[in-house]
mmCIF file of C-alpha atoms and ligand atoms in Angstrom:
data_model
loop_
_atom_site.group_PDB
_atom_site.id
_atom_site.type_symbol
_atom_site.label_atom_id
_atom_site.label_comp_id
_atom_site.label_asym_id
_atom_site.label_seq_id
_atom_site.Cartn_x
_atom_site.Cartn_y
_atom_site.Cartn_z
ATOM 1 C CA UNK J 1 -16.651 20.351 -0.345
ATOM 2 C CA UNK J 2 -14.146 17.307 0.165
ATOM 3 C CA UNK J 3 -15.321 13.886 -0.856
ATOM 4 C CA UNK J 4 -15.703 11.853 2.060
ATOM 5 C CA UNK J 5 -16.453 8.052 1.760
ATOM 6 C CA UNK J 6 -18.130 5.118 4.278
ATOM 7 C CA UNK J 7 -15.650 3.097 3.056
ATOM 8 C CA UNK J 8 -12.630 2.481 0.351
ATOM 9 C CA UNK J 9 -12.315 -0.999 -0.951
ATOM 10 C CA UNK J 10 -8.167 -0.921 -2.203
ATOM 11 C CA UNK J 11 -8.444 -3.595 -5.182
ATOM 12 C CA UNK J 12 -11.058 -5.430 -7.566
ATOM 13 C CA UNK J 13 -10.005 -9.324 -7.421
ATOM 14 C CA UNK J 14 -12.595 -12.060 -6.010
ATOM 15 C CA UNK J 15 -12.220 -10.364 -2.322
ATOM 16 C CA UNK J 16 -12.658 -6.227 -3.245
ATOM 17 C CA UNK J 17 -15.565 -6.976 -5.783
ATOM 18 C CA UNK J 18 -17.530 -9.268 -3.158
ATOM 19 C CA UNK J 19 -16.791 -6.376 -0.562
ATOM 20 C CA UNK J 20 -18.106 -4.168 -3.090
ATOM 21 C CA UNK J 21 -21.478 -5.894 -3.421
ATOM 22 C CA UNK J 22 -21.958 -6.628 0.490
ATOM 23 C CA UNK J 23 -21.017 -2.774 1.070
ATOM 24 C CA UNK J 24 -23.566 -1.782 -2.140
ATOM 25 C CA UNK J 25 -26.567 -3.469 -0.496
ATOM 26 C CA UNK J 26 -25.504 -1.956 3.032
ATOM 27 C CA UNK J 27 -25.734 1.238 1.140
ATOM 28 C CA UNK J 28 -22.193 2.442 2.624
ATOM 29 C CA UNK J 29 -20.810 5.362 0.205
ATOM 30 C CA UNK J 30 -18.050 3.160 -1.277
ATOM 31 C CA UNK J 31 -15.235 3.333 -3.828
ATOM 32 C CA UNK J 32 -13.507 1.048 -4.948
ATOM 33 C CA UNK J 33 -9.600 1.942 -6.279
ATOM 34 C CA UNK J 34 -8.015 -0.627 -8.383
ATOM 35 C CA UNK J 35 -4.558 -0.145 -10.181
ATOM 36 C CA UNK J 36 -5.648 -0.998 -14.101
ATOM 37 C CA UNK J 37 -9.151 -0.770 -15.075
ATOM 38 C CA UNK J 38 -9.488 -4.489 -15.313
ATOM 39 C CA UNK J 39 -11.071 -5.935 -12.569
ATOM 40 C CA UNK J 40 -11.191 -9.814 -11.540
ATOM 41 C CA UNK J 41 -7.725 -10.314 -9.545
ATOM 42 C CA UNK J 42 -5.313 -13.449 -10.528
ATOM 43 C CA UNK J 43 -8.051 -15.316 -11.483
ATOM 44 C CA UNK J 44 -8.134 -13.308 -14.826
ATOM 45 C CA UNK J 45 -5.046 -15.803 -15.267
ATOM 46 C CA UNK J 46 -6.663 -19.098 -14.855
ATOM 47 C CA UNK J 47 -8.081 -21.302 -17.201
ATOM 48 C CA UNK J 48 -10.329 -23.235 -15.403
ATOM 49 C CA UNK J 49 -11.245 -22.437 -11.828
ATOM 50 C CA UNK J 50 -13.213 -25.827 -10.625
ATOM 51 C CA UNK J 51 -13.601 -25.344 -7.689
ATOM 52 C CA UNK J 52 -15.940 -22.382 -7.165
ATOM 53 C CA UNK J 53 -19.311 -23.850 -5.718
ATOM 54 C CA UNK J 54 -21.903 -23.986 -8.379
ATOM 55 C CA UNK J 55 -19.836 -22.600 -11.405
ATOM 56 C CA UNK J 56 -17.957 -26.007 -11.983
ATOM 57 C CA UNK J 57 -15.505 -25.627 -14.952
ATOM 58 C CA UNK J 58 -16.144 -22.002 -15.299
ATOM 59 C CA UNK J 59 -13.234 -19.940 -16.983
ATOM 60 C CA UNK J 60 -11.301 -17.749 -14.456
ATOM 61 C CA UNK J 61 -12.087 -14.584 -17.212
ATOM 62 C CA UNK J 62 -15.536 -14.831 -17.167
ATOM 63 C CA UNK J 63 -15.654 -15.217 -13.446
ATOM 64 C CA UNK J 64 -13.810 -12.152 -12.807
ATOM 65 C CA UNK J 65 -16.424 -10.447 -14.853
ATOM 66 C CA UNK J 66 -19.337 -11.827 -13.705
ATOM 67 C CA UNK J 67 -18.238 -10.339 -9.797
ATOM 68 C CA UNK J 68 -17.395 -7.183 -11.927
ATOM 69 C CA UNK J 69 -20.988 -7.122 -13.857
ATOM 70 C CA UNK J 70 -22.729 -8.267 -10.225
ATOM 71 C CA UNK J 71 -21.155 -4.985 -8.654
ATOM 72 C CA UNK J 72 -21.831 -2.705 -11.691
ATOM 73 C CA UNK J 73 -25.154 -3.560 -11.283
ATOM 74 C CA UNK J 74 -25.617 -2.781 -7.613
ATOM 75 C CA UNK J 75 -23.980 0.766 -8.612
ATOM 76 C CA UNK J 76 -20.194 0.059 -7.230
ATOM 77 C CA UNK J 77 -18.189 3.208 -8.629
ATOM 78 C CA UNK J 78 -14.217 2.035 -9.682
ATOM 79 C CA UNK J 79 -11.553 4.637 -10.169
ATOM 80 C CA UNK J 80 -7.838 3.763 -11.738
ATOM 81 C CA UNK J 81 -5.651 4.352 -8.786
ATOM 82 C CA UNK J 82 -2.320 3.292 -7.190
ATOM 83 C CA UNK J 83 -2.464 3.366 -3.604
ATOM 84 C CA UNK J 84 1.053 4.457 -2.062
ATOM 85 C CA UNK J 85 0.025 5.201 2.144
ATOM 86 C CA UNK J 86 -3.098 5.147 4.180
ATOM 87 C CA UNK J 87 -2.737 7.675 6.801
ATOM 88 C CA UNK J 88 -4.298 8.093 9.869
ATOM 89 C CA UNK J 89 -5.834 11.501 10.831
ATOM 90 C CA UNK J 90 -4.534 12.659 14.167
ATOM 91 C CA UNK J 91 -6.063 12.086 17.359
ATOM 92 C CA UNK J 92 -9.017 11.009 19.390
ATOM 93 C CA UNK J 93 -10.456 7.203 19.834
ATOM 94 C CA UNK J 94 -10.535 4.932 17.105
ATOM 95 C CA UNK J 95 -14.218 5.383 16.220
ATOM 96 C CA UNK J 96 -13.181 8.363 15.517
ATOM 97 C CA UNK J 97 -10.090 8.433 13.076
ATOM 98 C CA UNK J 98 -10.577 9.283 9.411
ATOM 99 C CA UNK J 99 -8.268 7.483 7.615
ATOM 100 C CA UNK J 100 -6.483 9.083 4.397
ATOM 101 C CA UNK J 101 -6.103 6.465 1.469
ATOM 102 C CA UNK J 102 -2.791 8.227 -0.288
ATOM 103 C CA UNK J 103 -3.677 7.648 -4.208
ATOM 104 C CA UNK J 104 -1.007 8.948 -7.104
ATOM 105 C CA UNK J 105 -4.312 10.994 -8.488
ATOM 106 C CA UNK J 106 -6.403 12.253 -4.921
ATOM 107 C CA UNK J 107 -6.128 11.601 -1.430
ATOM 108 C CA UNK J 108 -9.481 9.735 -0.683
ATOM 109 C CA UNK J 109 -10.430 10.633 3.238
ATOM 110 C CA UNK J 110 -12.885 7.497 4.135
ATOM 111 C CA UNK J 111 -14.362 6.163 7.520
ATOM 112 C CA UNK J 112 -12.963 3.165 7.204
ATOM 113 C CA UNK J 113 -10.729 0.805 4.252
ATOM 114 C CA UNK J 114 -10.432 -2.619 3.322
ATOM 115 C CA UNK J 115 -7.550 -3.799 1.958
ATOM 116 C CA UNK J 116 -8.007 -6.305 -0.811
ATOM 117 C CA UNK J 117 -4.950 -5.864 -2.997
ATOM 118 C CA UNK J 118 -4.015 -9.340 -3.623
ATOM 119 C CA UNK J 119 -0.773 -10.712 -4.347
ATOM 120 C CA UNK J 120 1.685 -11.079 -7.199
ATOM 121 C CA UNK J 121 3.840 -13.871 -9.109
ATOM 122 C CA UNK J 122 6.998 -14.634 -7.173
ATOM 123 C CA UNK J 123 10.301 -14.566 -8.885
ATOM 124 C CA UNK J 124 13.327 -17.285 -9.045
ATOM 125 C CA UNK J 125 15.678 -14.695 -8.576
ATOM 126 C CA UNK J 126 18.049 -16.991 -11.474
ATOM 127 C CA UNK J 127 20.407 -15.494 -13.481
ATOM 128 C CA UNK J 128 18.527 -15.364 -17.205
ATOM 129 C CA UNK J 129 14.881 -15.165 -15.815
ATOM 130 C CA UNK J 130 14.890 -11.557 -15.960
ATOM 131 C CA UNK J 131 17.081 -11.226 -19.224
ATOM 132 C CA UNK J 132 14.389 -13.933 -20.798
ATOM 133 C CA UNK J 133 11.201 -12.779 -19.674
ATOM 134 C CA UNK J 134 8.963 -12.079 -22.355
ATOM 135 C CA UNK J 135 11.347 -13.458 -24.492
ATOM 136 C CA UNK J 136 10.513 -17.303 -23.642
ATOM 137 C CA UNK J 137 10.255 -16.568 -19.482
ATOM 138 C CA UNK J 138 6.663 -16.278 -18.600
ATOM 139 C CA UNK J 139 4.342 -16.388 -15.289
ATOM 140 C CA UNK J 140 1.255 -16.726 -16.971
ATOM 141 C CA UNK J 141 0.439 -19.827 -19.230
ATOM 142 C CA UNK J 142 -2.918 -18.840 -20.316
ATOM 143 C CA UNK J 143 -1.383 -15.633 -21.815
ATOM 144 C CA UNK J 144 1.424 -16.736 -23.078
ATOM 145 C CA UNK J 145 1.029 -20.541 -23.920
ATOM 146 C CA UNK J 146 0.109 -20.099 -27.541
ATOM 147 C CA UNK J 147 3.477 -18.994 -28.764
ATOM 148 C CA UNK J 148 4.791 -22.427 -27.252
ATOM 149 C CA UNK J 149 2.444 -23.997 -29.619
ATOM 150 C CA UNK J 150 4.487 -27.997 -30.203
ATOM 151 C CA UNK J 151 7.747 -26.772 -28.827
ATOM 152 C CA UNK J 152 9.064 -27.790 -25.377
ATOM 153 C CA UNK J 153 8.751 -25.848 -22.304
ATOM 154 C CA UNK J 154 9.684 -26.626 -18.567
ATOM 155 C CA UNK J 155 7.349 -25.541 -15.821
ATOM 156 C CA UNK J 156 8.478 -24.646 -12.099
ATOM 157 C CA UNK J 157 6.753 -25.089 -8.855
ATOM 158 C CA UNK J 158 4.988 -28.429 -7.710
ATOM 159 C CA UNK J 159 1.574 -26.061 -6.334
ATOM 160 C CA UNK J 160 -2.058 -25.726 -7.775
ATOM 161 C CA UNK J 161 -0.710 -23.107 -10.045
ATOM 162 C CA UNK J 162 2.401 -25.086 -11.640
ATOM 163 C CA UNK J 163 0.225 -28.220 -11.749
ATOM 164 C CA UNK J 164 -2.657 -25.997 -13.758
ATOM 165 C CA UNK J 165 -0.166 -24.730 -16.262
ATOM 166 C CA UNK J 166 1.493 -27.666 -17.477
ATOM 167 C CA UNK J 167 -1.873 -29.120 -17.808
ATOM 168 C CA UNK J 168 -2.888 -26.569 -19.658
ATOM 169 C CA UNK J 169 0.267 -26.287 -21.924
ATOM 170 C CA UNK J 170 -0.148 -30.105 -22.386
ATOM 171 C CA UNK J 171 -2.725 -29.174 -24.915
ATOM 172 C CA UNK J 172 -0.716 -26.758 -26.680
ATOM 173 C CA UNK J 173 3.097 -27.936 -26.637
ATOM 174 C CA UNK J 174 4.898 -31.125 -27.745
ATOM 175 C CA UNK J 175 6.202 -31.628 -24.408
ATOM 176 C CA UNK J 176 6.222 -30.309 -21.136
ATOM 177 C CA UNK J 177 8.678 -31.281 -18.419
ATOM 178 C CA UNK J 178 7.222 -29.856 -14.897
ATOM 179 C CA UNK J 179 10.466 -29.234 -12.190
ATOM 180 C CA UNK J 180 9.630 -29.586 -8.876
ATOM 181 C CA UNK J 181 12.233 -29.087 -6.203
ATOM 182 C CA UNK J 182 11.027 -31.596 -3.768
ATOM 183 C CA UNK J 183 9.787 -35.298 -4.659
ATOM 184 C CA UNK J 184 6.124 -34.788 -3.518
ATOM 185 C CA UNK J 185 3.354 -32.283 -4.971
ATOM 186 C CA UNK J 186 1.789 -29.905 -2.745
ATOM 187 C CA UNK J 187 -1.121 -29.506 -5.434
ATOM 188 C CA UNK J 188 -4.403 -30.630 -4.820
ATOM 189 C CA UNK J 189 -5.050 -34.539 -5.983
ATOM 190 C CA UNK J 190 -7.256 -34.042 -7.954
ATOM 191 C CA UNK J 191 -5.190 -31.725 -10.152
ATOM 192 C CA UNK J 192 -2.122 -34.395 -9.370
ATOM 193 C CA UNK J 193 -4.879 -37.076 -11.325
ATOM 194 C CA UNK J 194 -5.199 -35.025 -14.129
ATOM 195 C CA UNK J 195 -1.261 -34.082 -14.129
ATOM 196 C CA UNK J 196 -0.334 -37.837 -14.404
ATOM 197 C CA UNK J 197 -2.461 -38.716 -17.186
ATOM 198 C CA UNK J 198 -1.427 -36.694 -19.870
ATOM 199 C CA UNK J 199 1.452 -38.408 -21.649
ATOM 200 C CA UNK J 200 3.548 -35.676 -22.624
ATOM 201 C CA UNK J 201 4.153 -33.937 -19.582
ATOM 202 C CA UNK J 202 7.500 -35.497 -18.033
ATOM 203 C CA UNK J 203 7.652 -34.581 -13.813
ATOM 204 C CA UNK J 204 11.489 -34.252 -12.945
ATOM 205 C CA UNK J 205 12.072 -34.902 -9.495
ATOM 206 C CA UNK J 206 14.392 -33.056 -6.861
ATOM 207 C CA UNK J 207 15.341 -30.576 -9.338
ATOM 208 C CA UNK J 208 15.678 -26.969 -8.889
ATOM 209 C CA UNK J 209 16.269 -24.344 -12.086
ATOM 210 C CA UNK J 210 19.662 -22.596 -11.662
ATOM 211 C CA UNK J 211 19.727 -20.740 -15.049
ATOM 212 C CA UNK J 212 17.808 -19.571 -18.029
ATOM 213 C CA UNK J 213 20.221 -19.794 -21.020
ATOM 214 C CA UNK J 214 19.694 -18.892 -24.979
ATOM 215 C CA UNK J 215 20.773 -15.956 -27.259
ATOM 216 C CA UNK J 216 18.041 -13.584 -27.730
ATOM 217 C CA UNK J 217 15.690 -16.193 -26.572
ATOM 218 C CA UNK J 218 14.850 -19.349 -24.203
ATOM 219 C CA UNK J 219 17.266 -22.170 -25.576
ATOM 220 C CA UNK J 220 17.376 -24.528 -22.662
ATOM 221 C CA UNK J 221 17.173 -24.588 -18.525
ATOM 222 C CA UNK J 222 20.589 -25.513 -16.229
ATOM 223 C CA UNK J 223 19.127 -27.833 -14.022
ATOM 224 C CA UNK J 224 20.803 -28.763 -10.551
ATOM 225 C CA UNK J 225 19.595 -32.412 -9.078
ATOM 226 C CA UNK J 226 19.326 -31.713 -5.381
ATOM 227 C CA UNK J 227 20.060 -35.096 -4.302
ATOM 228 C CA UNK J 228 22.842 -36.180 -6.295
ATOM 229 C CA UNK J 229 23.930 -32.240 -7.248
ATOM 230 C CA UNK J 230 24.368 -33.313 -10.854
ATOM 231 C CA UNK J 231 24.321 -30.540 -12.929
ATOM 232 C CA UNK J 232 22.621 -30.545 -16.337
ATOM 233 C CA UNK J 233 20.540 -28.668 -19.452
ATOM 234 C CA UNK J 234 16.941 -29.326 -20.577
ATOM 235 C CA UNK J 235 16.082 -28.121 -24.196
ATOM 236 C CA UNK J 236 13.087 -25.891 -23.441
ATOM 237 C CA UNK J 237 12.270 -23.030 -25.777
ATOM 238 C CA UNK J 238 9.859 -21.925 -23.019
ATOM 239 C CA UNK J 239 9.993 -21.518 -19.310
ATOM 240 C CA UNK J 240 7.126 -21.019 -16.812
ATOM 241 C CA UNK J 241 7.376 -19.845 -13.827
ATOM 242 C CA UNK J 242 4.487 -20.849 -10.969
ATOM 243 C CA UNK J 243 6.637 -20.460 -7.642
ATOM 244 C CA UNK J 244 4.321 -19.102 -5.362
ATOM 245 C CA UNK J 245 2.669 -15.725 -4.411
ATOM 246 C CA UNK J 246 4.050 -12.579 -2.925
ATOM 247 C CA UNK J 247 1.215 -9.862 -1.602
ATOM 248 C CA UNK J 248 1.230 -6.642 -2.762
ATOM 249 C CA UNK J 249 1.240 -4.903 1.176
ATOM 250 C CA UNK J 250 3.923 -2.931 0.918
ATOM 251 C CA UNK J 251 2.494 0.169 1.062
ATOM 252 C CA UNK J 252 1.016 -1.223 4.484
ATOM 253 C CA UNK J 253 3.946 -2.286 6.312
ATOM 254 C CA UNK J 254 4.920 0.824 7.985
ATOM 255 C CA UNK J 255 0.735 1.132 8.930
ATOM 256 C CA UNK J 256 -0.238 -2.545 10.265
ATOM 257 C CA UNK J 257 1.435 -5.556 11.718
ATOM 258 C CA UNK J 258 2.476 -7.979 8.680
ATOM 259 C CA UNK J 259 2.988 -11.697 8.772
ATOM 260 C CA UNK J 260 5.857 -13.092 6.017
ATOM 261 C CA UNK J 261 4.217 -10.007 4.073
ATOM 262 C CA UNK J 262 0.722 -11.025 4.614
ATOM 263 C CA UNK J 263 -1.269 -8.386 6.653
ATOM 264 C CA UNK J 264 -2.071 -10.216 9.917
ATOM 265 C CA UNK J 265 -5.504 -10.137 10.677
ATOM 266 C CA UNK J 266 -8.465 -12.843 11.866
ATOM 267 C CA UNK J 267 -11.337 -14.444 10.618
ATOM 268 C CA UNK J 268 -13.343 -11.000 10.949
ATOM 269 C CA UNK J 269 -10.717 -9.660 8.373
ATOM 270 C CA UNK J 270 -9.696 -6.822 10.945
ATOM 271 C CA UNK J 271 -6.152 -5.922 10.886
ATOM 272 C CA UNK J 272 -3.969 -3.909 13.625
ATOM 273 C CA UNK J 273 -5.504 -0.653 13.306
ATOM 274 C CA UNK J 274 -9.611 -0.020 14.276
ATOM 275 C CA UNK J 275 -11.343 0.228 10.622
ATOM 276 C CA UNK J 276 -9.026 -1.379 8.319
ATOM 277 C CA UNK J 277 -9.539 -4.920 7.289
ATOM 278 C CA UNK J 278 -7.846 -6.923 5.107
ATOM 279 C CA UNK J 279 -9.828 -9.643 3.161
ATOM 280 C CA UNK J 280 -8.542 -12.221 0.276
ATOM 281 C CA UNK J 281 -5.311 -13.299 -0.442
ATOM 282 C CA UNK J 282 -3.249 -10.365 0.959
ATOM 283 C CA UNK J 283 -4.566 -11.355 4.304
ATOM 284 C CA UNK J 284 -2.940 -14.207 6.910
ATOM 285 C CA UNK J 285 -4.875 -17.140 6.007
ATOM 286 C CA UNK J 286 -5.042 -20.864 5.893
ATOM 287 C CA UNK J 287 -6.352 -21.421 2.486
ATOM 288 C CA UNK J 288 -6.698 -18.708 -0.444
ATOM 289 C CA UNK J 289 -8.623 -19.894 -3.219
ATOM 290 C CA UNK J 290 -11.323 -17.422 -4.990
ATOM 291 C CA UNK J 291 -14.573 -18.799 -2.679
ATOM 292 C CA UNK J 292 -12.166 -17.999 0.622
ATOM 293 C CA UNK J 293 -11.434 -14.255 -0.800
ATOM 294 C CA UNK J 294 -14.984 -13.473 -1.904
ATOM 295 C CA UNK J 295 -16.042 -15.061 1.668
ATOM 296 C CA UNK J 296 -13.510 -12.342 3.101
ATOM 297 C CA UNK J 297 -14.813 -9.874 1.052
ATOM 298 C CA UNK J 298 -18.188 -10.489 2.495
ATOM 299 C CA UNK J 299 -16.896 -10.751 6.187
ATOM 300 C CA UNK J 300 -14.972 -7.739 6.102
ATOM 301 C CA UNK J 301 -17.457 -5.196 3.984
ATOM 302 C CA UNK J 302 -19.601 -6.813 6.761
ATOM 303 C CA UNK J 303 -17.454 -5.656 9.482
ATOM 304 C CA UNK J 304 -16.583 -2.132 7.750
ATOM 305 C CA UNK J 305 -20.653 -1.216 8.077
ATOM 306 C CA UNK J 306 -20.356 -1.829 12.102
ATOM 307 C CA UNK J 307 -17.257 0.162 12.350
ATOM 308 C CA UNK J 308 -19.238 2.857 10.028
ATOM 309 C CA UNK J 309 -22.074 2.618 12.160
ATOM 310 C CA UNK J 310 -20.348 3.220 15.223
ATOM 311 C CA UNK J 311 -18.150 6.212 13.914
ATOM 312 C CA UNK J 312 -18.820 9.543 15.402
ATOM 313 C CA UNK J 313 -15.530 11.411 13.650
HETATM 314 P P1 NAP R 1 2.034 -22.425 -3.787
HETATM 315 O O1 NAP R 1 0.874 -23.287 -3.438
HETATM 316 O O2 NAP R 1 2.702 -21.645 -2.725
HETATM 317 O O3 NAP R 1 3.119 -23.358 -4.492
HETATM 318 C C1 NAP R 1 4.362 -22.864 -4.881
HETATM 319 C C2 NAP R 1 5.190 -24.024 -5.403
HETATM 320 O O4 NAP R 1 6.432 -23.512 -5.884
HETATM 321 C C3 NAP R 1 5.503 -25.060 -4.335
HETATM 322 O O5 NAP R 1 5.412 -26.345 -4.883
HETATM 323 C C4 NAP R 1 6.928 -24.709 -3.931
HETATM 324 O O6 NAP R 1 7.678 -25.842 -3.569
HETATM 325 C C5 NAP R 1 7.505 -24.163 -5.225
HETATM 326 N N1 NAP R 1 8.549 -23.181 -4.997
HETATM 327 C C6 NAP R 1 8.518 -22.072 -4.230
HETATM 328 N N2 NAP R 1 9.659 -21.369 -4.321
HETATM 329 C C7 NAP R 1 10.443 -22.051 -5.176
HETATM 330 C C8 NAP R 1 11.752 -21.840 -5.688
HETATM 331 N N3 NAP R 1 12.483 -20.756 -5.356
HETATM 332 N N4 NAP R 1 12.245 -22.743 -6.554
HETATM 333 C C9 NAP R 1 11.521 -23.821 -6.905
HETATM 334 N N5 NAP R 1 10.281 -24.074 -6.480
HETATM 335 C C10 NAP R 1 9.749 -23.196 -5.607
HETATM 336 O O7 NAP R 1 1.671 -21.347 -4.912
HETATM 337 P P2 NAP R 1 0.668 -21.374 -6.164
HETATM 338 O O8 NAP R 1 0.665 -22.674 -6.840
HETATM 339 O O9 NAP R 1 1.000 -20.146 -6.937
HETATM 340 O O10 NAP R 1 -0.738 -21.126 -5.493
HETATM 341 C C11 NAP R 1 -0.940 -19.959 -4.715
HETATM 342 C C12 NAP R 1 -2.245 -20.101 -3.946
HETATM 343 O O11 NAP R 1 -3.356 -20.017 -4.844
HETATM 344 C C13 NAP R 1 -2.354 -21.454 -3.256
HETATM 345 O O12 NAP R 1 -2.950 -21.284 -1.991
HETATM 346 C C14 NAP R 1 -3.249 -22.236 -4.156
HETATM 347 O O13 NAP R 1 -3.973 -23.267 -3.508
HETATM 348 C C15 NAP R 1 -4.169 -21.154 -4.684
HETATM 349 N N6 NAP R 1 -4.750 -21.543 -5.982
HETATM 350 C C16 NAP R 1 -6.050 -21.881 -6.005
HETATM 351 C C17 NAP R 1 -6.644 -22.263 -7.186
HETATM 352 C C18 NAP R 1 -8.103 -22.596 -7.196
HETATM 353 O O14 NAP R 1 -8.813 -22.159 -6.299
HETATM 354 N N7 NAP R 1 -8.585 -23.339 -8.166
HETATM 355 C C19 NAP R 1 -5.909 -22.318 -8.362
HETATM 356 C C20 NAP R 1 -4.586 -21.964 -8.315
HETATM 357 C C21 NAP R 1 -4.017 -21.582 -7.106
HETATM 358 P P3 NAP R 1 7.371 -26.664 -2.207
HETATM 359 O O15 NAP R 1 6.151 -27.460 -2.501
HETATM 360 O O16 NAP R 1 8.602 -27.456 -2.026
HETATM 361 O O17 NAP R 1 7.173 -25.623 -1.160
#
């Protein structure tokens, strides 16, 4: 007979893996689908995450797998997925509705879903970044800082992210020159602190990236001055890019009301339709940091055993 689930967690960053734990001990019949068989979310990509209470200084890596090991242990089953749909089956009240979760591999028919799919690196959208990346255009410094070892590389954005990576590639490169488009930081202080006392990384103010230039790799940056629109090139064999966050809910637009791409739901993490929640940084939130997703993940897995518990399809 058809598999039939309590509950399908879509992705296995901070927010899916603590939803897989709360919905483990609630003993709901749960899978969890993530796209690669590497669990942990964006913070797989961070050095140090500092901020997660009681784990101060921990690496992002071995964060992500100590959620992953936590769920293992409780019995969590993960399958390699891509999740294109969910559809609703027809009819009836919504304590009723099964909802199909539309996978490349199976069709996964489930009481209820939470969406926990996370979001992605956004792109300049510059001509060169595309041309260059992987070829001295990167979004991840942690992966790809080493091969800047003493050279000099330009980081984008003026977040927590941008501020992280040229911290980070401070210890690695001769110089690192950190463009921000505006003349204030929007990363935390504390991070600013830290940012300001390393010697060799240069902020340039009011300064947006307009191309990515070279041969067959990163030679320098065309920088525009916003202010003054002088126009001018940076020597950078390396460019990082830490503009900000997309989430990955397209294959939920047609299904539930969005926000700016975020899926618009509440503190209880439900979203437009009865049984679907949406938890982590996918979600319409305030703040997304890995404690606020794996506090979503608890909410909503939370929520999902009421819903289950009140289904009668
Ligand atoms: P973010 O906070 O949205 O910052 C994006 C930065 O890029 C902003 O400074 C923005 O400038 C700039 N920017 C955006 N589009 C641009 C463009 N086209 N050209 C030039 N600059 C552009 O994104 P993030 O740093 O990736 O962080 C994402 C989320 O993760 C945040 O909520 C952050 O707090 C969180 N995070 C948490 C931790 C942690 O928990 N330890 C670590 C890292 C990140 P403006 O400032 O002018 O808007």
């Amino acid at each position: 007979m058809e598999k039939r689930y309590d509950l399908v967690i879509i992705g296995s960053g901070p927010a899916g893996l603590a939803a897989a734990i709360y919905a483990k001990r609630a003993r709901l019949d749960t899978v969890v689908i993530e796209k690669e068989m590497m669990s942990g979310g964006q913070i797989l990509n961070t050095t140090d995450v500092d901020n997660y209470p009681g784990l101060m200084g921990i690496g992002g890596f071995e964060l992500g797998m100590k959620f992953r090991e936590h769920a293992d242990k409780l019995g969590a089953v993960f399958l390699e997925d891509t999740v294109s749909e969910i559809r609703l089956e027809d009819g009836g009240e919504p304590e009723k509705r099964w909802k199909l979760v539309m996978g490349e591999k199976e069709a996964y028919r489930t009481k209820t879903v939470i969406i926990a799919s996370g979001a992605t690196h956004r792109k300049l959208g510059i001509p060169g970044e595309e041309k260059f990346s992987g070829k001295g255009v990167s979004y991840c410094a942690t992966c790809d800082g080493a091969f800047f070892r003493n050279k000099s590389v330009a980081v984008i954005g003026g977040g927590d992210v941008a501020l992280e990576d040229a911290v980070y590639l401070s210890g690695l490169c001769g110089k690192v020159y950190l463009i921000h488009r505006r003349d204030e930081l929007r990363g935390a202080k504390s991070l600013q602190e830290l940012l300001f006392s390393k010697e060799n990384i240069e902020v340039i103010w009011d300064t947006v990236a307009e191309e990515v230039e070279g041969e067959d790799k990163v030679s320098a940056l065309r920088l525009k001055q916003v202010k003054t629109g002088q126009v001018w090139q940076l020597e950078v064999q390396g460019v990082f890019v830490a503009v900000g966050i997309t989430p990955n809910s397209q294959a939920f637009e047609g299904l539930l009301e969005t926000e700016q791409g975020y899926i618009r739901a509440g503190e209880d993490c439900a979203a437009s339709v009865p049984g679907i929640f949406a938890a982590g940084d996918v979600r319409t939130k305030p703040l997304r940091q890995v404690v606020t997703a794996a506090a979503d993940g608890a909410v909503a897995a939370t929520n999902a055993e009421r819903y289950v518990s009140r289904f009668t399809g």
